[in-house]
Coordinates of C-alpha atoms and ligand atoms in Angstrom, one line a residue:
X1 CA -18.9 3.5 -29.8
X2 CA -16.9 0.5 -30.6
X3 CA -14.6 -1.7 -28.9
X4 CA -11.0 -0.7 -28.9
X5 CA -11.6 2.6 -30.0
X6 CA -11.4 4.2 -26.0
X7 CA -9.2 2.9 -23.9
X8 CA -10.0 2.0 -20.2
X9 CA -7.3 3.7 -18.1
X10 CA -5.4 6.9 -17.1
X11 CA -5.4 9.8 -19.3
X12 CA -2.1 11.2 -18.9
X13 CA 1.8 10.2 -17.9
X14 CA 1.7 12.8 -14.9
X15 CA -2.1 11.3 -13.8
X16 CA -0.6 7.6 -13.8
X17 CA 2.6 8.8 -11.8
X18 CA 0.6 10.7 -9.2
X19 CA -2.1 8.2 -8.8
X20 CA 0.3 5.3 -8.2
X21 CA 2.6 8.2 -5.7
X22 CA -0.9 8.2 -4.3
X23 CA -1.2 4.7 -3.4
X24 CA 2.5 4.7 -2.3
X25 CA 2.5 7.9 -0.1
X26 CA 0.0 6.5 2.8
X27 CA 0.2 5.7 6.7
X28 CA 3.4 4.2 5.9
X29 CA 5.6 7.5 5.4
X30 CA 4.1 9.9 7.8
X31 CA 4.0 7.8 10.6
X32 CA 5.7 4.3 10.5
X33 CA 8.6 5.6 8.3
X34 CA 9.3 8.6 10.6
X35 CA 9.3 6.7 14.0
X36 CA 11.0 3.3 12.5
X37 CA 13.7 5.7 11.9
X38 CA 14.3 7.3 14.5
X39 CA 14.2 3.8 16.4
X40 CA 16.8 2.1 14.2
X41 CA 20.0 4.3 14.0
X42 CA 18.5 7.5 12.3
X43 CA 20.4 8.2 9.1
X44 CA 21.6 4.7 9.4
X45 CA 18.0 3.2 8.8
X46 CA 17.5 6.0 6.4
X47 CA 20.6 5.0 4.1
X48 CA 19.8 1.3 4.2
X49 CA 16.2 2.2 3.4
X50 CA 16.7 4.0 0.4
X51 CA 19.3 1.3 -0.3
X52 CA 16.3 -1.2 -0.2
X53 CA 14.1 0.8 -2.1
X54 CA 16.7 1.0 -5.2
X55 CA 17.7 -2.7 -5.0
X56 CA 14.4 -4.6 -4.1
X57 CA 11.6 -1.7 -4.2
X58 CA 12.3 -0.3 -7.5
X59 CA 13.1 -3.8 -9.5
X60 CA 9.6 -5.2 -7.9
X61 CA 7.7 -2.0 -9.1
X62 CA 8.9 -2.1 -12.8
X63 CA 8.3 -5.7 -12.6
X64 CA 4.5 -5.6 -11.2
X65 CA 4.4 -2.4 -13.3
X66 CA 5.1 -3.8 -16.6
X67 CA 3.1 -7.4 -15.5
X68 CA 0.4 -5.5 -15.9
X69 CA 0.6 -2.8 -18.3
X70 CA 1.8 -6.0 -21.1
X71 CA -1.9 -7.4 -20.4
X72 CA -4.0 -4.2 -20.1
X73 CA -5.9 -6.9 -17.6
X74 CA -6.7 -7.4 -13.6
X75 CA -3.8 -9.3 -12.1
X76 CA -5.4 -12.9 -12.3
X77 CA -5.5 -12.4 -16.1
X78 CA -2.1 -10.3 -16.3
X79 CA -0.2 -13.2 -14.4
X80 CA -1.9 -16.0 -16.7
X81 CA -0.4 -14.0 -19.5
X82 CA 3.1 -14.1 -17.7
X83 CA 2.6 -18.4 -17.4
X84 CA -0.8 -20.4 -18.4
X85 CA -0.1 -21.7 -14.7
X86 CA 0.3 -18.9 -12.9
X87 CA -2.9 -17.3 -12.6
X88 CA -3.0 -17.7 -8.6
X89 CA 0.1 -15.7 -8.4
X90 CA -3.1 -12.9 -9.3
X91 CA -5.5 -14.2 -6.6
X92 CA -2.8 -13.8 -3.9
X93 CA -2.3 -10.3 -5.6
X94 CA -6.4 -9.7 -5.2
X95 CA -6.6 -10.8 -1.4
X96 CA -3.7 -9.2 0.0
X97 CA -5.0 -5.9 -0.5
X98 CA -8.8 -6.9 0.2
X99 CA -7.2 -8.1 3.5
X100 CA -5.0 -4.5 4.2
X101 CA -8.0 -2.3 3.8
X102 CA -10.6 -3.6 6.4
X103 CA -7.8 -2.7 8.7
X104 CA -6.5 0.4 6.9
X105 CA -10.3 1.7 6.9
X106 CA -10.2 1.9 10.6
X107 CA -7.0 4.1 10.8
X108 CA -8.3 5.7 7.8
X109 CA -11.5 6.7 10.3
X110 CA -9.5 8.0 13.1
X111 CA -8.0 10.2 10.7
X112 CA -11.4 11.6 9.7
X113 CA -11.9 12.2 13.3
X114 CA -9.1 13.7 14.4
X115 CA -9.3 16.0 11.2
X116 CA -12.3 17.3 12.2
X117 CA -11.2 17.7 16.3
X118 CA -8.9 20.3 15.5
X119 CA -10.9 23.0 16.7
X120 CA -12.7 21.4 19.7
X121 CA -10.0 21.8 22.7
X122 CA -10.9 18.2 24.4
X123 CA -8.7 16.6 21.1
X124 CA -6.0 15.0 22.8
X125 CA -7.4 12.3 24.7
X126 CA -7.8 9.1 22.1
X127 CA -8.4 6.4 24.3
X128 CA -12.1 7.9 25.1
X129 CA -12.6 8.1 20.7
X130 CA -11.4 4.8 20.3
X131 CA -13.1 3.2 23.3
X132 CA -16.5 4.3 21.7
X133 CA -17.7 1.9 19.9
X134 CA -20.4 3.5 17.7
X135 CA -17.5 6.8 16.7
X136 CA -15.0 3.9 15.6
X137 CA -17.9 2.5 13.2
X138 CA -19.1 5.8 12.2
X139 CA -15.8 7.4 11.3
X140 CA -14.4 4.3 9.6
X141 CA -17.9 4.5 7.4
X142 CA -17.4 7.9 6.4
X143 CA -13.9 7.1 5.3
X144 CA -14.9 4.1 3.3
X145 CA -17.8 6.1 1.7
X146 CA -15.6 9.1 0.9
X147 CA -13.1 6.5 -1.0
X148 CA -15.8 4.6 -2.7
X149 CA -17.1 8.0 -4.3
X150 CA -13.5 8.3 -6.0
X151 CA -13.7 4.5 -7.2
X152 CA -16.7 4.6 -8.4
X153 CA -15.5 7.7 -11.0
X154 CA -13.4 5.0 -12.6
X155 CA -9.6 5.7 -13.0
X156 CA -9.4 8.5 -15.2
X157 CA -12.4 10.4 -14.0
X158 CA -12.4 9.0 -10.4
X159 CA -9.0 8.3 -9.2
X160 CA -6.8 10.3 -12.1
X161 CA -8.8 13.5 -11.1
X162 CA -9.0 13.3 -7.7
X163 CA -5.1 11.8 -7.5
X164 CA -4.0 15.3 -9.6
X165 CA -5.6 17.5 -7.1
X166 CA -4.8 15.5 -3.7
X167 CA -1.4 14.6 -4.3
X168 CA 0.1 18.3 -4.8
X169 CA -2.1 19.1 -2.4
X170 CA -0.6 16.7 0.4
X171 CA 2.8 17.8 -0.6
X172 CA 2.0 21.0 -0.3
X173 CA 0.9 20.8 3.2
X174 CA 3.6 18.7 4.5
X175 CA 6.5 21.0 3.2
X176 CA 4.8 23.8 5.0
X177 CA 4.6 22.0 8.1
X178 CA 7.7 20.5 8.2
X179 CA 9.0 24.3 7.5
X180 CA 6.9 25.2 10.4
X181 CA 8.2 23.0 12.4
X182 CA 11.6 23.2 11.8
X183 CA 11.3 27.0 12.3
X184 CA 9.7 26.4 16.1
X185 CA 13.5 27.4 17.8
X186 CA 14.3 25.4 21.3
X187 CA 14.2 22.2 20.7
X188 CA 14.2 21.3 16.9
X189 CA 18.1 20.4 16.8
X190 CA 16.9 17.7 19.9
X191 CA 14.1 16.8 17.5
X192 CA 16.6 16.3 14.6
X193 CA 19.3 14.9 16.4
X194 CA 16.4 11.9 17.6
X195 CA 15.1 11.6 14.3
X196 CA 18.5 11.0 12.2
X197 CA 21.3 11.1 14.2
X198 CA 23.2 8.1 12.5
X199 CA 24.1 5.0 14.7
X200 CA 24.8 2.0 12.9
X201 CA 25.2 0.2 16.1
X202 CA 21.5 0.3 16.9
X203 CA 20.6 -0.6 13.7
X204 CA 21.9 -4.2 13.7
X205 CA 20.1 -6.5 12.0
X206 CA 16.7 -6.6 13.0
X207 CA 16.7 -2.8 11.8
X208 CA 18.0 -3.4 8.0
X209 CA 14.9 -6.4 7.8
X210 CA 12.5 -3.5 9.2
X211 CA 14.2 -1.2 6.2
X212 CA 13.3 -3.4 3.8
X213 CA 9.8 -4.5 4.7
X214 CA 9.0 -0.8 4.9
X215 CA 10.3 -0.5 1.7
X216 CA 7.9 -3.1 0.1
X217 CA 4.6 -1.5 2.2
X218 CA 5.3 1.7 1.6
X219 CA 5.7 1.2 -2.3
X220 CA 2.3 -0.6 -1.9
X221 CA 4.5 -3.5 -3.5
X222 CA 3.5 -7.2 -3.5
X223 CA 0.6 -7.4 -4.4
X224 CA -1.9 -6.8 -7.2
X225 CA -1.8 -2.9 -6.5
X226 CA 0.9 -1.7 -9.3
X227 CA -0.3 -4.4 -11.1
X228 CA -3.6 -2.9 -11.9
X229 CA -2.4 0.8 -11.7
X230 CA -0.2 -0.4 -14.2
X231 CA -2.9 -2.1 -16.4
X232 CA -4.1 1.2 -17.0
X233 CA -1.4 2.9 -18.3
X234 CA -1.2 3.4 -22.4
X235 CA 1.6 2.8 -24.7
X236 CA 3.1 5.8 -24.3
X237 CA 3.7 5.8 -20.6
X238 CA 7.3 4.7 -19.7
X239 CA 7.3 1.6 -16.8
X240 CA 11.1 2.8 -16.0
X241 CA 10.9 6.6 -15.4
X242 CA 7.6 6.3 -14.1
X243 CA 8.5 3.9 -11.2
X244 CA 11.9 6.2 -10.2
X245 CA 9.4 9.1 -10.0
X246 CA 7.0 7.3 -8.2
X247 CA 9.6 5.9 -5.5
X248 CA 11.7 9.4 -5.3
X249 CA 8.3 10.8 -4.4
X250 CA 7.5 8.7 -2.0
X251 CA 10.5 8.8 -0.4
X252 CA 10.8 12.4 0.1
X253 CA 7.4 12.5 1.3
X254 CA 8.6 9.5 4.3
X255 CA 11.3 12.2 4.9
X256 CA 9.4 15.3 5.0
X257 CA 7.1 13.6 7.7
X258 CA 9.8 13.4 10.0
X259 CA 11.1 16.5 9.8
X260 CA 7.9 17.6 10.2
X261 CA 7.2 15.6 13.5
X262 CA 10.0 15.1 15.5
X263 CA 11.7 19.0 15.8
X264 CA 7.5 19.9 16.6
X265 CA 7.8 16.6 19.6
X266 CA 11.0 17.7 21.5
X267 CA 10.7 21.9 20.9
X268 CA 7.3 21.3 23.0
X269 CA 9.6 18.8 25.5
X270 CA 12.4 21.7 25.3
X271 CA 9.4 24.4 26.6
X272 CA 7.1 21.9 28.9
X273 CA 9.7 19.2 30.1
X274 CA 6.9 16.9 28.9
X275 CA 8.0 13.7 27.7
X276 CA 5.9 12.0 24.8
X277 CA 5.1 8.9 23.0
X278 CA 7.4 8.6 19.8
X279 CA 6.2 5.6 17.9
X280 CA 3.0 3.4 17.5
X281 CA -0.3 4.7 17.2
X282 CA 0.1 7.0 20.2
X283 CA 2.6 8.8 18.2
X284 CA 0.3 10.2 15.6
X285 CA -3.2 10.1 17.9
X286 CA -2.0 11.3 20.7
X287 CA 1.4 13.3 20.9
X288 CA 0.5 15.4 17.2
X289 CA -2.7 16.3 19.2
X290 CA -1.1 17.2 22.2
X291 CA 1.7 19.4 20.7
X292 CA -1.4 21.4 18.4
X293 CA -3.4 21.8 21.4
X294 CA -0.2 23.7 23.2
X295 CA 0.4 26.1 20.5
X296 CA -3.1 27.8 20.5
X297 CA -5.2 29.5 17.5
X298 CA -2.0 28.3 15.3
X299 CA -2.3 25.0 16.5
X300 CA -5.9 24.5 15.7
X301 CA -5.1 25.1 12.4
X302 CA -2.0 23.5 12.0
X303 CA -3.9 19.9 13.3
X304 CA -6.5 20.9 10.7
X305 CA -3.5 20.8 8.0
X306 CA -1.6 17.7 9.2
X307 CA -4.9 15.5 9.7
X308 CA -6.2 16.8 6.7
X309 CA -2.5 15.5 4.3
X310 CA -3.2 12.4 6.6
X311 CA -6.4 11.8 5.5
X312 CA -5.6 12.8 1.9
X313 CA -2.5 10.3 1.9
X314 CA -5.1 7.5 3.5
X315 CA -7.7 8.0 1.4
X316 CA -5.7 7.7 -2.3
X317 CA -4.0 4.5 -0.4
X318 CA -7.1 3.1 0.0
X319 CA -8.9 3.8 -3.6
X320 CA -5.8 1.5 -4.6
X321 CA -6.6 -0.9 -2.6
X322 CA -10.4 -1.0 -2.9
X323 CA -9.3 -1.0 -6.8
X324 CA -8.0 -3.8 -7.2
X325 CA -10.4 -6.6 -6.2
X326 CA -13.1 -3.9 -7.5
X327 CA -11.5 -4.4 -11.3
X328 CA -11.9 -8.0 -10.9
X329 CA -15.0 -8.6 -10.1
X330 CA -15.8 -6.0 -12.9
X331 CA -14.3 -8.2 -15.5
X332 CA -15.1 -11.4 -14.4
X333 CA -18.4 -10.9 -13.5
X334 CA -18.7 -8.6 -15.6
X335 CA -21.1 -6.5 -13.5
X336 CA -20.8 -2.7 -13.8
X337 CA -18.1 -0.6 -11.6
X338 CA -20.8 1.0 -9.4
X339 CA -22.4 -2.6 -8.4
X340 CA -18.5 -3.9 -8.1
X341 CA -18.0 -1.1 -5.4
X342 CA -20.5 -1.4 -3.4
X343 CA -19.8 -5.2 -3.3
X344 CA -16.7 -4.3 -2.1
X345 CA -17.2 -1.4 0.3
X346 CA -20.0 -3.4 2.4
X347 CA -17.3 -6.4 2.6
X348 CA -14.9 -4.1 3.4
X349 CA -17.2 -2.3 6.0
X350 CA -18.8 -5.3 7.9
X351 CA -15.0 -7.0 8.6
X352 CA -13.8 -3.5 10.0
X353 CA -16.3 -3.1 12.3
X354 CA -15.0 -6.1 14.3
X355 CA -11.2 -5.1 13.7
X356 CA -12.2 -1.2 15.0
X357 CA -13.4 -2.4 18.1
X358 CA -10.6 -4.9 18.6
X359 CA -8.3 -2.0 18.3
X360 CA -10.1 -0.3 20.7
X361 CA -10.8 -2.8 22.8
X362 CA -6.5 -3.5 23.0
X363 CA -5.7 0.2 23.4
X364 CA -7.7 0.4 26.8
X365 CA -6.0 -1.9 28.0
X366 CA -8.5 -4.9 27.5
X367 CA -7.4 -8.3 25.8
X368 CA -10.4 -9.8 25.3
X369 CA -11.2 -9.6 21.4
X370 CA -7.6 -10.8 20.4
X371 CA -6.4 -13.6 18.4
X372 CA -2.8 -15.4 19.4
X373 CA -2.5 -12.3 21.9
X374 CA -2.6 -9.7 19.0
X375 CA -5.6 -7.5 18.5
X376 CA -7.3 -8.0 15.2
X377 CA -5.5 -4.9 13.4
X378 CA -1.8 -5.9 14.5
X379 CA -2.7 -8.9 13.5
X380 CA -3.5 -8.5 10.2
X381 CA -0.9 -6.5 9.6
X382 CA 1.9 -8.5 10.5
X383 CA 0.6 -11.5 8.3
X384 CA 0.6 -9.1 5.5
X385 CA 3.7 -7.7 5.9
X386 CA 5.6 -10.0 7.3
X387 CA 4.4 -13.1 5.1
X388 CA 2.8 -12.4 2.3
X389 CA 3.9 -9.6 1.1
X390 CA 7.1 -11.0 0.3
X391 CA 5.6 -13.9 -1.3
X392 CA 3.6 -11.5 -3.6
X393 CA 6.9 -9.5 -4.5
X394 CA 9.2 -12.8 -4.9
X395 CA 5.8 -14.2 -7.2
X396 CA 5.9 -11.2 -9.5
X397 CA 10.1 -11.2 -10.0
X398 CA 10.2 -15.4 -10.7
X399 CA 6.9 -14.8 -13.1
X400 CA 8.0 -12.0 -14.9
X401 CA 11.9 -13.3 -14.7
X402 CA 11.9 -16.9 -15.3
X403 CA 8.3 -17.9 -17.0
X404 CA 7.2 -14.9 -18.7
X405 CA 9.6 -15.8 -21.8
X406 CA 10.6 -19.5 -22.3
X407 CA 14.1 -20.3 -24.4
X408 CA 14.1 -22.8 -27.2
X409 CA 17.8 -23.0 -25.4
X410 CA 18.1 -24.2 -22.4
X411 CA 20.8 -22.6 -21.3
X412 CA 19.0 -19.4 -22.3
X413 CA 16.6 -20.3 -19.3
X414 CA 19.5 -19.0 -16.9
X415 CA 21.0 -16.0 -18.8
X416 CA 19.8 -13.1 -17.7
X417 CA 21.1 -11.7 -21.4
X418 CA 18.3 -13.7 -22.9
X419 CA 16.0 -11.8 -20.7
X420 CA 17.0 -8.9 -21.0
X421 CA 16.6 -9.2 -25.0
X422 CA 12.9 -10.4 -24.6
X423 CA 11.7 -7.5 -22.5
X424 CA 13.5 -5.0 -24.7
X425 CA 12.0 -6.6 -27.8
X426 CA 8.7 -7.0 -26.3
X427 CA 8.8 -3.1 -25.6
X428 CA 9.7 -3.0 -22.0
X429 CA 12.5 0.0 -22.9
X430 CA 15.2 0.7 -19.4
X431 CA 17.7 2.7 -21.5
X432 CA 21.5 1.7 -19.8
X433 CA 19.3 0.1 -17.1
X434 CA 17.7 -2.9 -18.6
X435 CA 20.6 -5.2 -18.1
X436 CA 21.1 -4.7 -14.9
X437 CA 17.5 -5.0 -14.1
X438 CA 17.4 -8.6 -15.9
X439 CA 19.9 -9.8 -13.4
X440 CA 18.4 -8.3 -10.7
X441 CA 15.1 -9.3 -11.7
X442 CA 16.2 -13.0 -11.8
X443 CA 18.9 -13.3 -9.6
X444 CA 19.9 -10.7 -6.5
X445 CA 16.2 -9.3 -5.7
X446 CA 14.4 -12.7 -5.4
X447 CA 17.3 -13.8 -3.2
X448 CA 17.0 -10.5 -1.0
X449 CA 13.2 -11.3 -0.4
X450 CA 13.5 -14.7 0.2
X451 CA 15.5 -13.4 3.0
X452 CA 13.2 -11.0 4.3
X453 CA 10.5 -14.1 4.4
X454 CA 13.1 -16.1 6.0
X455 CA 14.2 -14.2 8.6
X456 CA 10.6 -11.9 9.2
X457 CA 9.2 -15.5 9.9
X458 CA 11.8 -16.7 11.9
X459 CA 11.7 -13.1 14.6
X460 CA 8.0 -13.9 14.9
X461 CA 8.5 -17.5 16.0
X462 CA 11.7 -17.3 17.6
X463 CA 12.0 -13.8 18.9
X464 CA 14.2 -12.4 21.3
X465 CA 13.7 -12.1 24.9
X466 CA 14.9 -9.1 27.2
X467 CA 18.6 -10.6 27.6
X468 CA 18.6 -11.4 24.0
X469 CA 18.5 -15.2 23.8
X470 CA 15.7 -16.3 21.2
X471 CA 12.7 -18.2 22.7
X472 CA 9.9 -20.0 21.0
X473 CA 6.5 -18.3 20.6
X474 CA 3.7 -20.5 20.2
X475 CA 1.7 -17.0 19.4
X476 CA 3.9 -16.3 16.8
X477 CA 3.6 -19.3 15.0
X478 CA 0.1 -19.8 15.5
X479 CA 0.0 -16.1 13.1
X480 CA 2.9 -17.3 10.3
X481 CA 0.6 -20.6 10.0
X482 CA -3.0 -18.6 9.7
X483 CA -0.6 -16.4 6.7
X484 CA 0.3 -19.8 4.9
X485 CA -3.2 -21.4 5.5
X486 CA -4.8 -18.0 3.5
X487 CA -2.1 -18.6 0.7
X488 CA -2.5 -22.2 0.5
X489 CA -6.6 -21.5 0.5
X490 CA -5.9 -18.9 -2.1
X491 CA -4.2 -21.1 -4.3
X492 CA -6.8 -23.7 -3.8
X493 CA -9.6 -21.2 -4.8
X494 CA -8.2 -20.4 -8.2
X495 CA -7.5 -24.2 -9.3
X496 CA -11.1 -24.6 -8.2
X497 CA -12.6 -22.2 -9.4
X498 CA -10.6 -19.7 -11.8
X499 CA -8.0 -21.8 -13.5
X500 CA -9.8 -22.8 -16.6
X501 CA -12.1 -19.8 -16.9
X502 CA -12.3 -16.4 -18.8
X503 CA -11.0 -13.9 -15.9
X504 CA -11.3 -10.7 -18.1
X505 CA -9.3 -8.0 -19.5
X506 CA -9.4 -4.0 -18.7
X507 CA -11.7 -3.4 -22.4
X508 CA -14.6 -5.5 -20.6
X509 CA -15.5 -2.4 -18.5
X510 CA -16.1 -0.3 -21.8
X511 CA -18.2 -2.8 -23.2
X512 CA -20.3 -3.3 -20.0
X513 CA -20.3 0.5 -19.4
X514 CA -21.9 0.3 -23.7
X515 CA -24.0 -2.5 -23.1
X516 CA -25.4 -0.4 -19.8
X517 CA -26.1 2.3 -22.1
X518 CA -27.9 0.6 -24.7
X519 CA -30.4 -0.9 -22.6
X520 CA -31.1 2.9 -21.0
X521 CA -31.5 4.0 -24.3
X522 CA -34.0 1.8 -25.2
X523 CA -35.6 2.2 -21.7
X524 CA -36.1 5.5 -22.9
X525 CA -37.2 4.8 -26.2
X526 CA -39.2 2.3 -25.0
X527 CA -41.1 5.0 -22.5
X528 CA -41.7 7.5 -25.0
X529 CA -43.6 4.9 -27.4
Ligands
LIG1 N1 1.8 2.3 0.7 C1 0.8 2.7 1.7 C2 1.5 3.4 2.9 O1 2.6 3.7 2.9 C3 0.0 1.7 2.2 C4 -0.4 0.6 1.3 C5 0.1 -0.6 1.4 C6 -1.2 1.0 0.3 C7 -0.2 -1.5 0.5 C8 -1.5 0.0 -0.6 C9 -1.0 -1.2 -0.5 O2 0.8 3.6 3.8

């Protein structure tokens, strides 16, 4: 086989689309989307969202789609093709999602587990399950493993094949469940009227930064994940339509969630008087398993369903993330995938174990494994959402925007006309689109995350107290300085240790997979003499 003859990525249009909807359809729409909703105004947070998702989330996905599919390389290489001195902007992009799945492993477990109580009757009580230390580390294994099998297939025979069959599959599920549910009688109109009744009142300001930080997790956007999704994709697959796709997906999915929750949470309310947790954890550990344990036979298998789409929406989230760093040290090691993986997947297993038992440590009510008064999961998650991924998102928009094509003119350097002609003549095709995507990509969707930093930074240090004046929080800053510290120790490990060298492109993996080959061969050959 020679070089250049098979290419290293997704096999199809559809497989690209549904892989990437994979990565985007996670633990963000069924259970943050539905209960940030119903929490900010309803439909109110629900226009404003998909608002966000068309204005930011869509331009930063054709963006980080295109950085990568132009260099067919993992994100350090594909932003050192955007600039020569840009190839940090790709580190950032490597560690951001290395950080979000030690923790996302751990919820990724107690899905696993809950999956597999639905036909025990003693399912409702989490606090027990998460108080155990040796469950939380066995359940959060068996969720890594299960993802690392997937990886290790590669994309097209790993995550292409399993994408294809897991992603119809999930929204298969959660259409019949949210039918179900909304067919359960007393109640459901409650259950709606919580979930979207619109109040733009409550959403106030706080609620449209919370719509457009959801926005950027949910699309997995950011970071290095559509970056190297999109590395894989051929000539022939379309950056534009497939990001639309991919976000209209996901959206309806974040959608479907609640209507699938919420009428199921106040018809059981409507017949028991009960009143249950709506958001956080609790929401989706606890109340889901209470309602399915009220309904019976039909509930056992309804919670086998809904844990089993959960698990399927964690598990494609995380061969995303688990990807990315896992193509890097592919190419610039250039070790094989399987030795890459399990590189990754012991890291990724060993830092969980103390973020599991944090979590469970924090949900008993016990403070003592925190840092700056957040348990080790919240933690983590607010410096990647709040702080860096911004950064990451606002990185890929001024690379691919202002660097990736340098004017003779200087005036060129600021007309968004100029760039618009360079991506359409470099092959980046929008169609009616593509000029209003230049200006957006240089101008109005940098400016609209540079808020979200702004501001997202400024609630954590100066929130607001119970009568609403803002106080300092040492807590708070103590986390937004540990999120600058990683990027600023990011940045400092590529100029030491990256900058100058050979970081790899997506063909290495063929020739390491040949090179593998060869020597088996002659292992063989070598034997039978
Ligand atoms: N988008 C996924 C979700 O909604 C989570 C995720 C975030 C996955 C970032 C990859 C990267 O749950």
């Amino acid at each position: 086989m020679e070089k250049g003859k098979k290419r290293n990525g997704f096999g199809s249009g559809i497989g690209f689309i549904l892989a990437a909807a994979g990565s985007a359809i996670g633990l963000g729409n069924l259970w943050s989307f539905p209960y940030k909703t119903s929490a900010n105004g309803g439909a109110a947070f629900v226009i404003l969202y998909i608002l966000s998702v068309i204005v930011i989330g869509s331009i930063v996905m054709i963006a980080e789609m295109y950085i990568g599919k132009r260099a067919q390389a993992n994100p350090i290489s594909a932003y050192k093709k955007t600039h020569k001195n840009l190839g940090w902007l790709g580190l950032f992009a490597i560690i951001i999602p290395f950080v979000i799945v030690c923790y996302y492993s751990v919820l990724g477990g107690y899905t696993v587990k809950f999956t597999l109580n639905s036909f025990t009757q003693s399912n409702t009580d989490i606090l027990p399950f998460v108080g155990n230390v040796g469950d939380v580390i066995l359940f959060t294994a068996i969720f890594i493993v299960l993802a690392v099998i997937i990886v290790m297939g590669g994309i097209k025979n790993g995550i292409e094949k399993a994408s294809k069959i897991l992603m119809p599959a999930l929204f298969f599920i959660i259409v019949a469940i949210a039918i179900y549910s909304l067919c359960l009688g007393e109640g459901v109109v409650d259950g709606l009227d919580f979930y979207l009744n619109p109040n733009f009142a409550e959403l106030g300001f706080e609620g449209v930064l919370a719509a457009m930080s959801q926005a950027f997790f949910s699309l997995s956007l950011g970071m290095g994940i559509i970056v190297s999704y999109g590395s894989y994709a051929g000539k022939d697959i379309k950056v534009g339509k497939s990001a639309v796709m991919i976000a209209i997906f996901d959206t309806l999915v974040a959608l479907l969630a609640g209507l699938a929750i919420f009428p199921a949470i106040f018809h059981h309310k409507a017949t028991t008087g009960m009143e249950l947790e709506t958001s956080g954890i609790l929401l989706m550990f606890e109340t889901m398993p209470i309602i399915f344990n009220s309904m019976g036979t039909v509930g056992q298998i309804v919670s086998f369903f809904f844990f089993a789409m959960v698990v399927i929406a964690a598990i494609t989230s995380v061969i995303s993330l688990m990807e990315v760093a896992t193509q890097f040290i592919i190419q610039k090691f250039k070790i094989h995938r399987k030795k890459a993986i399990l590189i990754i997947a012991i890291i990724t297993f060993s830092l969980s174990i103390p973020i599991g038992i944090s979590l469970g440590l924090s949900l008993n009510g016990d403070s003592t494994l925190t840092i700056f008064g957040y348990n080790f999961l919240d933690f983590l998650d607010s410096i990647t959402n709040v702080v860096l991924m911004p950064l990451g998102a606002l990185g890929a928009c001024i690379a691919l925007g202002w660097f990736a094509f340098p004017a003779k003119k200087r005036s060129d350097n600021f007309n968004p006309m100029f760039l618009y002609r360079s991506l359409d003549a470099e092959g980046l095709k929008l169609g009616w689109f593509g000029k209003i995507f230049a200006v957006m990509l240089k101008y109005v969707t940098p400016v609209l995350i540079a808020v979200v930093e702004v501001f997202g930074v400024v609630e954590f240090i100066f929130p607001q107290n119970a009568v609403g004046d803002r106080v300092f929080n040492a807590n708070g800053l103590g986390l937004v300085l540990v999120a600058y510290a990683i990027c600023a120790i990011a940045v400092a490990i590529y100029f030491i240790f990256f900058k100058n060298k050979d970081t790899g492109v997506n063909a290495d993996e063929i020739d390491i997979e040949h090179q593998l080959a060869l020597k088996k061969e002659q292992k063989e050959i070598d034997k039978t003499n």
